[in-house]
Short mmCIF file of C-alpha atoms in Angstrom, two decimals:
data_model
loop_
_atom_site.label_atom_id
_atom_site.label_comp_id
_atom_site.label_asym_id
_atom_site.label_seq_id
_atom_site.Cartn_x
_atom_site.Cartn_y
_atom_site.Cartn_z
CA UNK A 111 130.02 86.64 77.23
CA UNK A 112 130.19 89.84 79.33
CA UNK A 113 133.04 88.66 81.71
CA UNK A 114 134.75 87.71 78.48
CA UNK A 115 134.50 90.59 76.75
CA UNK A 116 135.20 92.82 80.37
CA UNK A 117 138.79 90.66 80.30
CA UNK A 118 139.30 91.51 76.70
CA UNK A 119 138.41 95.49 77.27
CA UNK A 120 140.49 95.31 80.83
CA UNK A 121 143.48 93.77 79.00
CA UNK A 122 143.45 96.63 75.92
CA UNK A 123 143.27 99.25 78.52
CA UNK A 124 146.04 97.75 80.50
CA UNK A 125 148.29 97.86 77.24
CA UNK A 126 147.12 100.78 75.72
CA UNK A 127 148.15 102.01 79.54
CA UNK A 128 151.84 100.06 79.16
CA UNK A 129 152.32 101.89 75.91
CA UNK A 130 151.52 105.56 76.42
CA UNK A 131 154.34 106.29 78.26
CA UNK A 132 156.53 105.65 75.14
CA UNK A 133 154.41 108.45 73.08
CA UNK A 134 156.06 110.77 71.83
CA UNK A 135 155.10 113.66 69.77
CA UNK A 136 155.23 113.42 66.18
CA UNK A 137 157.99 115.28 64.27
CA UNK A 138 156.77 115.15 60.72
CA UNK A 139 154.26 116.81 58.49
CA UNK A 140 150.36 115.68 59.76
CA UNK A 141 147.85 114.73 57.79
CA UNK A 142 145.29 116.65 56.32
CA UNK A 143 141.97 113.88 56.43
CA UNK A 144 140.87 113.15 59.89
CA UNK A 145 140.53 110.05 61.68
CA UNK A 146 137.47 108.30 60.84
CA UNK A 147 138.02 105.72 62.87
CA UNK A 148 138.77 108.12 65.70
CA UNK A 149 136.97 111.21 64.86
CA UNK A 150 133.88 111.26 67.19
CA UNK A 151 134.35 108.02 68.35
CA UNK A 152 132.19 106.86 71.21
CA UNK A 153 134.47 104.80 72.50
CA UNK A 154 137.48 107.50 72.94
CA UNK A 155 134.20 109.38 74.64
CA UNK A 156 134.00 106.79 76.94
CA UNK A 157 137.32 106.11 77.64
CA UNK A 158 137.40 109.82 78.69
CA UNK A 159 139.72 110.43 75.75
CA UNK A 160 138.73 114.15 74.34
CA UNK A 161 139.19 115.39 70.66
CA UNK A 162 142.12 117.68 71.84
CA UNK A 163 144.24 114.57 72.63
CA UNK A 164 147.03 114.09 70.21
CA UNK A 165 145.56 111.33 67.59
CA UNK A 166 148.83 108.99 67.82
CA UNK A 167 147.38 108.37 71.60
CA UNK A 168 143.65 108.31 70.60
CA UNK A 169 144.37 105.60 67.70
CA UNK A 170 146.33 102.94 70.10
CA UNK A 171 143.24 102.82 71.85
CA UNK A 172 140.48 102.83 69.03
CA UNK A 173 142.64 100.41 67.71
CA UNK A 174 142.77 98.04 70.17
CA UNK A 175 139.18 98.08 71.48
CA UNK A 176 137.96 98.01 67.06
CA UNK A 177 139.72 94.42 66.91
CA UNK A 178 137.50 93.65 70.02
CA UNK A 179 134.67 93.84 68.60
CA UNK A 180 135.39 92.34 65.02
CA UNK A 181 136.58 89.61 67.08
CA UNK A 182 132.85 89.50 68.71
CA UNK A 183 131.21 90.29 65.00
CA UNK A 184 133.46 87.15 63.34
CA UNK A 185 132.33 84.67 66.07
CA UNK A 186 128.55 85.76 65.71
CA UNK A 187 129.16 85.31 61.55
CA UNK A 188 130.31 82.61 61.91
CA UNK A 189 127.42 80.78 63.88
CA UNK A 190 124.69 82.61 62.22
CA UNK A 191 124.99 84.14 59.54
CA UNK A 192 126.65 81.58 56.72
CA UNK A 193 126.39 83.72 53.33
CA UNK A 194 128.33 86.66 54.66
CA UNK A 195 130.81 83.85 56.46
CA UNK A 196 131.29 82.46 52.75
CA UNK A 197 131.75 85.94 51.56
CA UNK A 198 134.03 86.57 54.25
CA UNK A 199 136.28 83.19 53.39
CA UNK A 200 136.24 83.90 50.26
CA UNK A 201 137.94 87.26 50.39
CA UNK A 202 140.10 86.32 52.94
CA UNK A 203 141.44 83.88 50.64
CA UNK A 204 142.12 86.24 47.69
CA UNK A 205 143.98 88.36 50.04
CA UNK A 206 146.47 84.97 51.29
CA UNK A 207 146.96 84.74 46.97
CA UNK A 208 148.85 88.62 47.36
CA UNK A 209 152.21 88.20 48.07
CA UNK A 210 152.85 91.76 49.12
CA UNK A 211 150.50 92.93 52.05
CA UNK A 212 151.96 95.86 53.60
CA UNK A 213 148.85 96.85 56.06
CA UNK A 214 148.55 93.47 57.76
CA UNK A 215 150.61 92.73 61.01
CA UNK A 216 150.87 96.43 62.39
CA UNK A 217 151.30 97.19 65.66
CA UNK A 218 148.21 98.87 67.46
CA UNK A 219 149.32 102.25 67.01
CA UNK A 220 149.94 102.26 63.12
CA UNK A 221 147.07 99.59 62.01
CA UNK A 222 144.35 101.23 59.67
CA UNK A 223 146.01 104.31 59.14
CA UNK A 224 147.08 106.21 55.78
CA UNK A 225 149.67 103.44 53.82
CA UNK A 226 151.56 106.98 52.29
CA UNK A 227 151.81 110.48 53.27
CA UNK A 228 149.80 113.06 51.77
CA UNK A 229 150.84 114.00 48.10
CA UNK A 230 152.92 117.40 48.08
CA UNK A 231 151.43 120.01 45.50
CA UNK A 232 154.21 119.45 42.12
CA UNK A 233 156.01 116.85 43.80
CA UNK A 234 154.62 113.22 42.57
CA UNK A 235 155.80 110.09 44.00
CA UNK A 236 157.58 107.87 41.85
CA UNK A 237 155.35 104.91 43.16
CA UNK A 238 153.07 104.48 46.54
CA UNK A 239 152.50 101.56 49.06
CA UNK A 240 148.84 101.58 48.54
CA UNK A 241 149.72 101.75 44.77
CA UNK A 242 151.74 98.48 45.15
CA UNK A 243 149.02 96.88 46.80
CA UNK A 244 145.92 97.94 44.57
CA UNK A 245 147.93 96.49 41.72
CA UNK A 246 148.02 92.84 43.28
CA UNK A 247 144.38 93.11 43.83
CA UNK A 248 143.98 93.94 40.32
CA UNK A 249 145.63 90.75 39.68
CA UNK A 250 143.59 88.43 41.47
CA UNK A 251 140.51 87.06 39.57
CA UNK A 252 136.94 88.65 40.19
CA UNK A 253 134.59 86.90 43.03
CA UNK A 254 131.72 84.83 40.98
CA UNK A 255 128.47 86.87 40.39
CA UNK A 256 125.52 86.47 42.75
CA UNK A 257 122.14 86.47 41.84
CA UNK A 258 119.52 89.00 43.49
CA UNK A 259 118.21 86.58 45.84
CA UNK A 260 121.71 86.25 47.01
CA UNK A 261 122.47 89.88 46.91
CA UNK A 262 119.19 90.79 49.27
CA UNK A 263 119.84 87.62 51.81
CA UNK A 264 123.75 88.78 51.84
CA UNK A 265 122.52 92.41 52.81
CA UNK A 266 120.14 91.73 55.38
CA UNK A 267 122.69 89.60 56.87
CA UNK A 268 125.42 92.29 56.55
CA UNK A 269 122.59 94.46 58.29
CA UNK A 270 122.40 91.45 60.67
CA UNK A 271 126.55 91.96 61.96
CA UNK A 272 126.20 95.70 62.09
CA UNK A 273 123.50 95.36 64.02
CA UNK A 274 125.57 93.34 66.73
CA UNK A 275 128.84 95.01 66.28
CA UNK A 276 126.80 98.16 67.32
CA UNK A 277 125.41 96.02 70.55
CA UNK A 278 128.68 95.14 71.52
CA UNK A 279 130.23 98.58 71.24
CA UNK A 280 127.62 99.80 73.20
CA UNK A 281 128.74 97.13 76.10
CA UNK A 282 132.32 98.08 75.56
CA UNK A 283 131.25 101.79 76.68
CA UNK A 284 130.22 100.59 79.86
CA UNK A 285 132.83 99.24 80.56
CA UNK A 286 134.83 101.70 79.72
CA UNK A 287 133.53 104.08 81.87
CA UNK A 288 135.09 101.99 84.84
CA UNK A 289 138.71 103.51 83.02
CA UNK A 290 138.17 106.93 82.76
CA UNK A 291 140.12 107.65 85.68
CA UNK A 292 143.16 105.56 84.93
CA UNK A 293 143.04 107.30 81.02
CA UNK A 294 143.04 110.41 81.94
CA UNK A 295 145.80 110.14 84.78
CA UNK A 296 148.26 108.60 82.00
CA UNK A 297 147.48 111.04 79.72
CA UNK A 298 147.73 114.08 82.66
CA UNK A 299 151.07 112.20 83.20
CA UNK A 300 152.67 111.38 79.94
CA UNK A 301 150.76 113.00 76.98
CA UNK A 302 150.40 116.79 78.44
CA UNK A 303 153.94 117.83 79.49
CA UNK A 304 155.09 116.46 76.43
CA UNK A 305 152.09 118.93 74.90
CA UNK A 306 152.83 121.80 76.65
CA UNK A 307 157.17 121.38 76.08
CA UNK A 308 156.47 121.20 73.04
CA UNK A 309 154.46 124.49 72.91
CA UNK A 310 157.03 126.25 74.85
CA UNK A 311 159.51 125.23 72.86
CA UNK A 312 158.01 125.99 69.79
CA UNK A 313 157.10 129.81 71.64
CA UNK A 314 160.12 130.34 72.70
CA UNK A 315 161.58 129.68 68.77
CA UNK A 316 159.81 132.66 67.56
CA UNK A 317 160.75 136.38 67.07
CA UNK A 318 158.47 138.86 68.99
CA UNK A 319 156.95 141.03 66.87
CA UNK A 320 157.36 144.08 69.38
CA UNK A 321 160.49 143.20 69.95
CA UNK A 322 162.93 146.07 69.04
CA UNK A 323 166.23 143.85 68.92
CA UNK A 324 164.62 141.87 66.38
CA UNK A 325 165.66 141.99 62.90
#
């Protein structure tokens, strides 16, 4: 398992690597609620990725390495740990009855992140993507009941894939630490000057107060 999951890890660095150098800044009004899959992450930490790295670059990463290890957490449910697997099937095949599913098939970069932009103070939308989506959920009929029993086996066995999915992060920080180097050389090469253009540019754009030219 550890040379397969070092491939896996060396192959998301390699393509989080390929894409970086198409990053651009973005142009449009950020977000106000962080990153939770990126905020503090010990992975990014790992990967030598800091918090003052623009989040577009940190999430291609997170991204990549999170379906890693659900990958790792699916095969282990499915060999041990049968109620949540049935739990699992079960939802996965409400969500093949929804004909609109607007987060699935995302590239790297734009999977698990916000469907809509935040709301602007007096200015409603007319509908939302999320909205859309919550409504064919709504549709769908309920999961049967479970009894107790059920309830407290399915918990300790959802207690059971945290467990591992926290083991196998911890292995994917090792060997991340082998990256570091390359990481921080792409983003020294194409995150930064993009950074600090963008700085100057945006310096350069305003009036000087102590200026006395200026109107």
């Amino acid at each position: 398992m550890e040379r397969s999951l070092e491939t896996q890890v060396d192959q998301a660095v390699e393509a989080w690597l390929r894409w970086v150098p198409r990053w651009e800044p973005a142009t449009h009004r950020g977000r106000v609620a962080p990153c939770r899959r990126c905020l503090g992450s010990p992975i990014l930490s790992a990967a030598g990725i800091g918090g003052n790295v623009p989040h577009g670059v940190q999430h291609g990463l997170s991204t990549r390495i999170k379906t890693i290890v659900d990958h790792a957490v699916a095969e282990y449910t499915a060999r041990n740990l049968p109620m949540l697997q049935s739990e699992l099937d079960q939802q996965a095949a409400r969500n093949r009855a929804r004909s609109y599913r607007p987060s699935e098939d995302l590239e790297p970069e734009f999977e698990g992140l916000p469907l809509d932009p935040d709301p602007v103070p007096g200015a409603p939308f007319l509908f939302t993507i999320a909205g859309l989506a919550d409504d064919e959920i709504v549709e769908l009929p309920p999961l049967p009941p479970l009894t107790d029993e059920a309830k407290a086996a399915l918990r300790q066995e959802v207690a059971l894939a945290d467990e591992y999915a926290n083991m196998v992060g911890r292995e994917i920080c090792g060997i991340l630490l082998r990256h570091r180097l390359n990481v921080q050389a792409a983003i020294s090469q194409h995150v930064e000057p993009q950074i600090e253009a963008l700085l100057e540019e945006l310096t350069s754009s305003l009036d000087s107060p102590f200026d006395p030219e200026a109107p």
